[in-house]
Amino acid sequence: MIEAAPESALPYPPVHKDKKFVVLSDWDGTITTYDSNDYLTDNLGYGREKRRAGNLEVLDGKITFRDAFRGMLESVVENGHTLEHCKQVLKQNIKLDPGFRDFYRYCKSMDIPVVIVSSGMEPVIRAVLSVQVTPEEAAEIDIISNDVDVHPDGTWSIKYRHPTSKFGHDKSQAILPYRALENPPTLFFLGDGVSDLSAARHADVLFVKDTGDGDNDLAVYCKREHIPHILFPKFEAALDVVKGIVGGTKTVEAALADGKAE
């Protein structure tokens, strides 16, 4: 039985039709060098130990990502941190992977759309982008994510894109419309963690960020479920693979068989 697509509480940007290639990428811990929501939880919320315990429970299917993630953010709010304060903290502490700008600019030069697909919150993502790339680039990049509800008393809470989904934001729903096109593009997806599990099976080329810190939950999941993927340490390495596939010097099958981008 095929599970019905969850209803979205938030609009989607238009699907990029008639493109040969499309890149969809997780934001936190993939484009960024540190997951911004982890940073908030570890430093302003209930701490790293409890957060990691929750991630492992998600990986083992004991709790949903939606509920674990909501708990992380609630711990930040309960400690008295406003959304604006959180934005300022993240703007000062969250950096982009050094190779992302070149990766993005190469894709733009080749007419390859780059779409951020995140379980984070768009206002927070835009805030970090605003100090990491040019204002024009920050404005033009499509973001498919959750949102934020700010309440009259100054507290805030996450507004999930898919409130009924166990993921809160089912990232597969950003990929599947491309699969339904008459001439679907080659789809690249880049991710790193438990929020990317719903997307892992649906890309033509799945890149998994090798964080080197033992917290790579997406890699663990892909190995367990026998999902072909490419480990990459930085966007510079992913760019080399993408260039090879786009330029025709490397096939998708060969790239996946390699399993690593150095």
Coordinates of C-alpha atoms in Angstrom, one line a residue:
M1 CA 0.0 0.0 0.0
I2 CA 1.4 3.4 -1.1
E3 CA 1.3 6.0 1.7
A4 CA -0.5 9.2 0.7
A5 CA 1.5 12.3 0.4
P6 CA 1.3 14.5 3.5
E7 CA -0.6 17.8 3.0
S8 CA 1.7 20.8 3.1
A9 CA 0.8 23.7 5.4
L10 CA 3.3 25.9 3.4
P11 CA 3.6 26.8 -0.3
Y12 CA 6.3 25.2 -2.6
P13 CA 8.3 27.1 -5.1
P14 CA 7.7 26.1 -8.7
V15 CA 9.3 22.9 -10.0
H16 CA 12.2 23.6 -12.3
K17 CA 10.9 22.0 -15.5
D18 CA 12.9 21.2 -18.6
K19 CA 16.2 21.1 -16.8
K20 CA 18.7 18.3 -17.3
F21 CA 20.1 18.4 -13.8
V22 CA 18.7 19.7 -10.4
V23 CA 20.5 19.9 -7.1
L24 CA 18.6 19.6 -3.9
S25 CA 20.6 20.0 -0.6
D26 CA 20.0 19.8 3.1
W27 CA 21.1 22.9 4.9
D28 CA 22.2 22.2 8.4
G29 CA 25.5 20.3 8.7
T30 CA 25.6 19.8 4.9
I31 CA 25.9 23.3 3.4
T32 CA 26.8 24.6 6.9
T33 CA 29.8 23.3 8.8
Y34 CA 27.7 23.0 11.9
D35 CA 24.0 22.2 12.3
S36 CA 22.4 25.5 13.4
N37 CA 19.6 23.8 15.3
D38 CA 22.2 21.5 17.0
Y39 CA 24.2 24.6 17.9
L40 CA 21.1 26.2 19.5
T41 CA 20.2 23.1 21.4
D42 CA 23.7 22.3 22.6
N43 CA 24.5 25.9 23.7
L44 CA 21.1 27.5 24.5
G45 CA 18.9 24.4 25.1
Y46 CA 19.1 21.1 26.9
G47 CA 22.5 20.2 25.7
R48 CA 24.4 17.9 23.3
E49 CA 24.0 14.7 25.3
K50 CA 20.2 14.7 25.4
R51 CA 20.1 15.8 21.7
R52 CA 22.3 12.9 20.6
A53 CA 20.2 10.5 22.6
G54 CA 17.1 11.8 20.8
N55 CA 18.8 11.4 17.3
L56 CA 19.7 7.8 18.0
E57 CA 16.1 7.1 19.1
V58 CA 14.9 8.5 15.8
L59 CA 17.4 6.4 13.9
D60 CA 16.1 3.3 15.8
G61 CA 12.5 4.2 15.1
K62 CA 11.6 4.8 18.8
I63 CA 10.4 8.3 18.3
T64 CA 9.7 10.5 15.3
F65 CA 12.0 13.1 14.0
R66 CA 9.1 15.6 14.2
D67 CA 8.7 15.2 17.9
A68 CA 12.4 15.0 18.7
F69 CA 13.1 18.2 16.8
R70 CA 10.3 20.0 18.4
G71 CA 11.6 19.1 21.8
M72 CA 15.1 20.4 20.9
L73 CA 13.7 23.8 19.9
E74 CA 11.3 24.0 22.8
S75 CA 14.3 23.6 25.2
V76 CA 15.8 26.7 23.6
V77 CA 12.6 28.7 24.0
E78 CA 12.1 27.5 27.6
N79 CA 15.5 28.9 28.5
G80 CA 14.2 32.3 27.4
H81 CA 15.9 32.8 24.0
T82 CA 13.9 34.9 21.5
L83 CA 13.9 34.1 17.8
E84 CA 15.8 37.3 17.1
H85 CA 18.5 36.5 19.7
C86 CA 18.8 33.0 18.1
K87 CA 19.3 34.5 14.7
Q88 CA 22.0 36.8 15.9
V89 CA 23.8 33.9 17.7
L90 CA 23.7 31.8 14.5
K91 CA 24.8 34.7 12.2
Q92 CA 27.9 35.0 14.4
N93 CA 28.7 31.3 14.7
I94 CA 27.4 29.3 11.7
K95 CA 29.6 29.2 8.6
L96 CA 29.2 27.7 5.2
D97 CA 31.2 24.8 3.8
P98 CA 34.1 26.6 2.1
G99 CA 33.3 25.0 -1.2
F100 CA 29.6 25.8 -1.3
R101 CA 29.9 29.2 -3.0
D102 CA 32.0 27.7 -5.9
F103 CA 29.6 24.8 -6.1
Y104 CA 26.6 27.1 -6.3
R105 CA 28.2 29.4 -8.8
Y106 CA 29.2 26.5 -11.0
C107 CA 25.6 25.2 -11.0
K108 CA 24.3 28.6 -11.8
S109 CA 26.7 29.0 -14.7
M110 CA 25.5 25.6 -16.1
D111 CA 21.8 26.4 -15.6
I112 CA 21.4 23.9 -12.8
P113 CA 19.0 24.9 -10.1
V114 CA 20.1 24.6 -6.5
V115 CA 17.3 24.2 -4.0
I116 CA 17.8 24.1 -0.2
V117 CA 15.6 21.4 1.3
S118 CA 15.7 21.8 5.1
S119 CA 14.0 20.7 8.2
G120 CA 15.1 24.0 9.7
M121 CA 13.2 27.2 9.5
E122 CA 13.3 29.6 6.6
P123 CA 13.8 32.9 8.6
V124 CA 16.8 31.4 10.4
I125 CA 18.3 30.0 7.1
R126 CA 17.8 33.4 5.4
A127 CA 19.5 35.1 8.3
V128 CA 22.6 33.0 8.1
L129 CA 22.7 33.2 4.3
S130 CA 22.5 37.0 4.4
V131 CA 26.0 37.2 5.9
Q132 CA 27.6 34.3 4.0
V133 CA 26.8 35.0 0.4
T134 CA 25.9 38.1 -1.7
P135 CA 22.4 39.6 -1.0
E136 CA 21.4 38.7 -4.6
E137 CA 22.4 35.1 -4.1
A138 CA 20.7 34.9 -0.7
A139 CA 17.5 36.2 -2.3
E140 CA 17.5 34.0 -5.4
I141 CA 18.1 30.6 -3.8
D142 CA 14.9 28.6 -3.4
I143 CA 14.3 27.2 0.1
I144 CA 11.9 24.5 1.0
S145 CA 11.7 24.2 4.7
N146 CA 9.6 24.7 7.8
D147 CA 8.7 28.1 9.2
V148 CA 8.3 29.8 12.6
D149 CA 5.3 31.0 14.5
V150 CA 6.1 33.9 16.8
H151 CA 3.6 34.3 19.6
P152 CA 2.3 37.5 21.3
D153 CA 4.4 36.9 24.4
G154 CA 7.6 36.8 22.4
T155 CA 8.0 33.0 22.5
W156 CA 8.2 31.1 19.3
S157 CA 7.7 27.6 17.9
I158 CA 8.4 25.7 14.7
K159 CA 5.7 25.6 12.1
Y160 CA 6.0 22.3 10.3
R161 CA 5.5 22.1 6.6
H162 CA 3.9 18.6 7.0
P163 CA 2.4 18.6 10.5
T164 CA 1.0 15.1 10.0
S165 CA 4.2 13.5 8.8
K166 CA 6.6 11.8 11.3
F167 CA 9.3 14.0 9.7
G168 CA 7.6 17.3 10.2
H169 CA 9.0 18.1 6.7
D170 CA 8.9 15.1 4.5
K171 CA 11.8 15.9 2.2
S172 CA 10.8 13.3 -0.4
Q173 CA 7.9 15.6 -1.3
A174 CA 10.5 18.1 -2.7
I175 CA 12.0 15.4 -4.9
L176 CA 9.0 13.3 -6.1
P177 CA 7.5 16.1 -8.3
Y178 CA 10.6 15.9 -10.5
R179 CA 10.2 12.2 -10.8
A180 CA 6.7 12.8 -12.2
L181 CA 7.9 15.0 -15.1
E182 CA 7.7 13.5 -18.6
N183 CA 11.5 14.0 -18.9
P184 CA 12.8 14.0 -15.4
P185 CA 16.2 15.6 -14.7
T186 CA 19.1 13.8 -13.1
L187 CA 18.6 14.6 -9.4
F188 CA 21.5 15.2 -7.0
F189 CA 20.7 15.2 -3.3
L190 CA 23.2 16.1 -0.5
G191 CA 22.5 15.5 3.1
D192 CA 23.9 14.3 6.4
G193 CA 21.5 13.4 9.1
V194 CA 18.2 11.9 10.4
S195 CA 16.2 14.7 8.8
D196 CA 17.3 13.4 5.4
L197 CA 16.0 9.8 5.8
S198 CA 12.8 10.5 3.8
A199 CA 14.8 11.8 0.8
A200 CA 17.5 9.2 0.8
R201 CA 15.9 6.7 -1.6
H202 CA 14.6 9.2 -4.3
A203 CA 17.7 10.9 -5.7
D204 CA 19.7 9.6 -8.7
V205 CA 22.9 10.6 -6.9
L206 CA 22.9 10.7 -3.1
F207 CA 25.8 12.5 -1.5
V208 CA 26.3 12.0 2.2
K209 CA 28.4 14.5 4.1
D210 CA 31.3 12.9 5.9
T211 CA 31.5 15.0 9.1
G212 CA 34.3 13.0 10.6
D213 CA 32.8 13.3 14.1
G214 CA 30.9 10.0 14.3
D215 CA 27.5 11.7 14.1
N216 CA 26.8 10.7 10.5
D217 CA 23.3 9.2 11.0
L218 CA 22.4 9.3 7.3
A219 CA 25.5 7.2 6.4
V220 CA 24.5 4.7 9.1
Y221 CA 21.0 4.5 7.6
C222 CA 22.2 4.1 4.0
K223 CA 24.5 1.3 4.9
R224 CA 21.8 -0.5 6.9
E225 CA 19.2 -0.1 4.1
H226 CA 21.7 -0.8 1.3
I227 CA 21.1 2.6 -0.4
P228 CA 24.0 3.6 -2.8
H229 CA 25.6 6.9 -1.8
I230 CA 28.7 8.9 -2.1
L231 CA 30.6 10.1 1.0
F232 CA 32.0 13.6 0.6
P233 CA 34.0 15.7 3.1
K234 CA 33.5 19.1 1.5
F235 CA 31.5 20.6 -1.4
E236 CA 34.7 20.9 -3.3
A237 CA 34.8 17.1 -3.6
A238 CA 31.1 16.9 -4.5
L239 CA 31.6 19.5 -7.2
D240 CA 34.2 17.4 -8.9
V241 CA 31.7 14.5 -9.1
V242 CA 28.9 16.7 -10.4
K243 CA 31.2 18.3 -13.0
G244 CA 32.1 14.8 -14.2
I245 CA 28.5 13.7 -14.5
V246 CA 27.3 16.9 -16.1
G247 CA 30.3 16.9 -18.5
G248 CA 29.7 13.3 -19.5
T249 CA 33.1 12.1 -18.3
K250 CA 31.6 10.0 -15.5
T251 CA 28.4 8.1 -15.3
V252 CA 26.0 8.1 -12.3
E253 CA 26.6 4.4 -11.9
A254 CA 30.4 4.8 -11.8
A255 CA 30.1 7.7 -9.3
L256 CA 28.0 5.6 -7.0
A257 CA 30.2 2.6 -7.4
D258 CA 33.2 4.7 -6.3
G259 CA 31.3 5.5 -3.1
K260 CA 33.6 8.4 -2.1
A261 CA 34.5 11.8 -3.3
E262 CA 37.9 12.9 -2.2

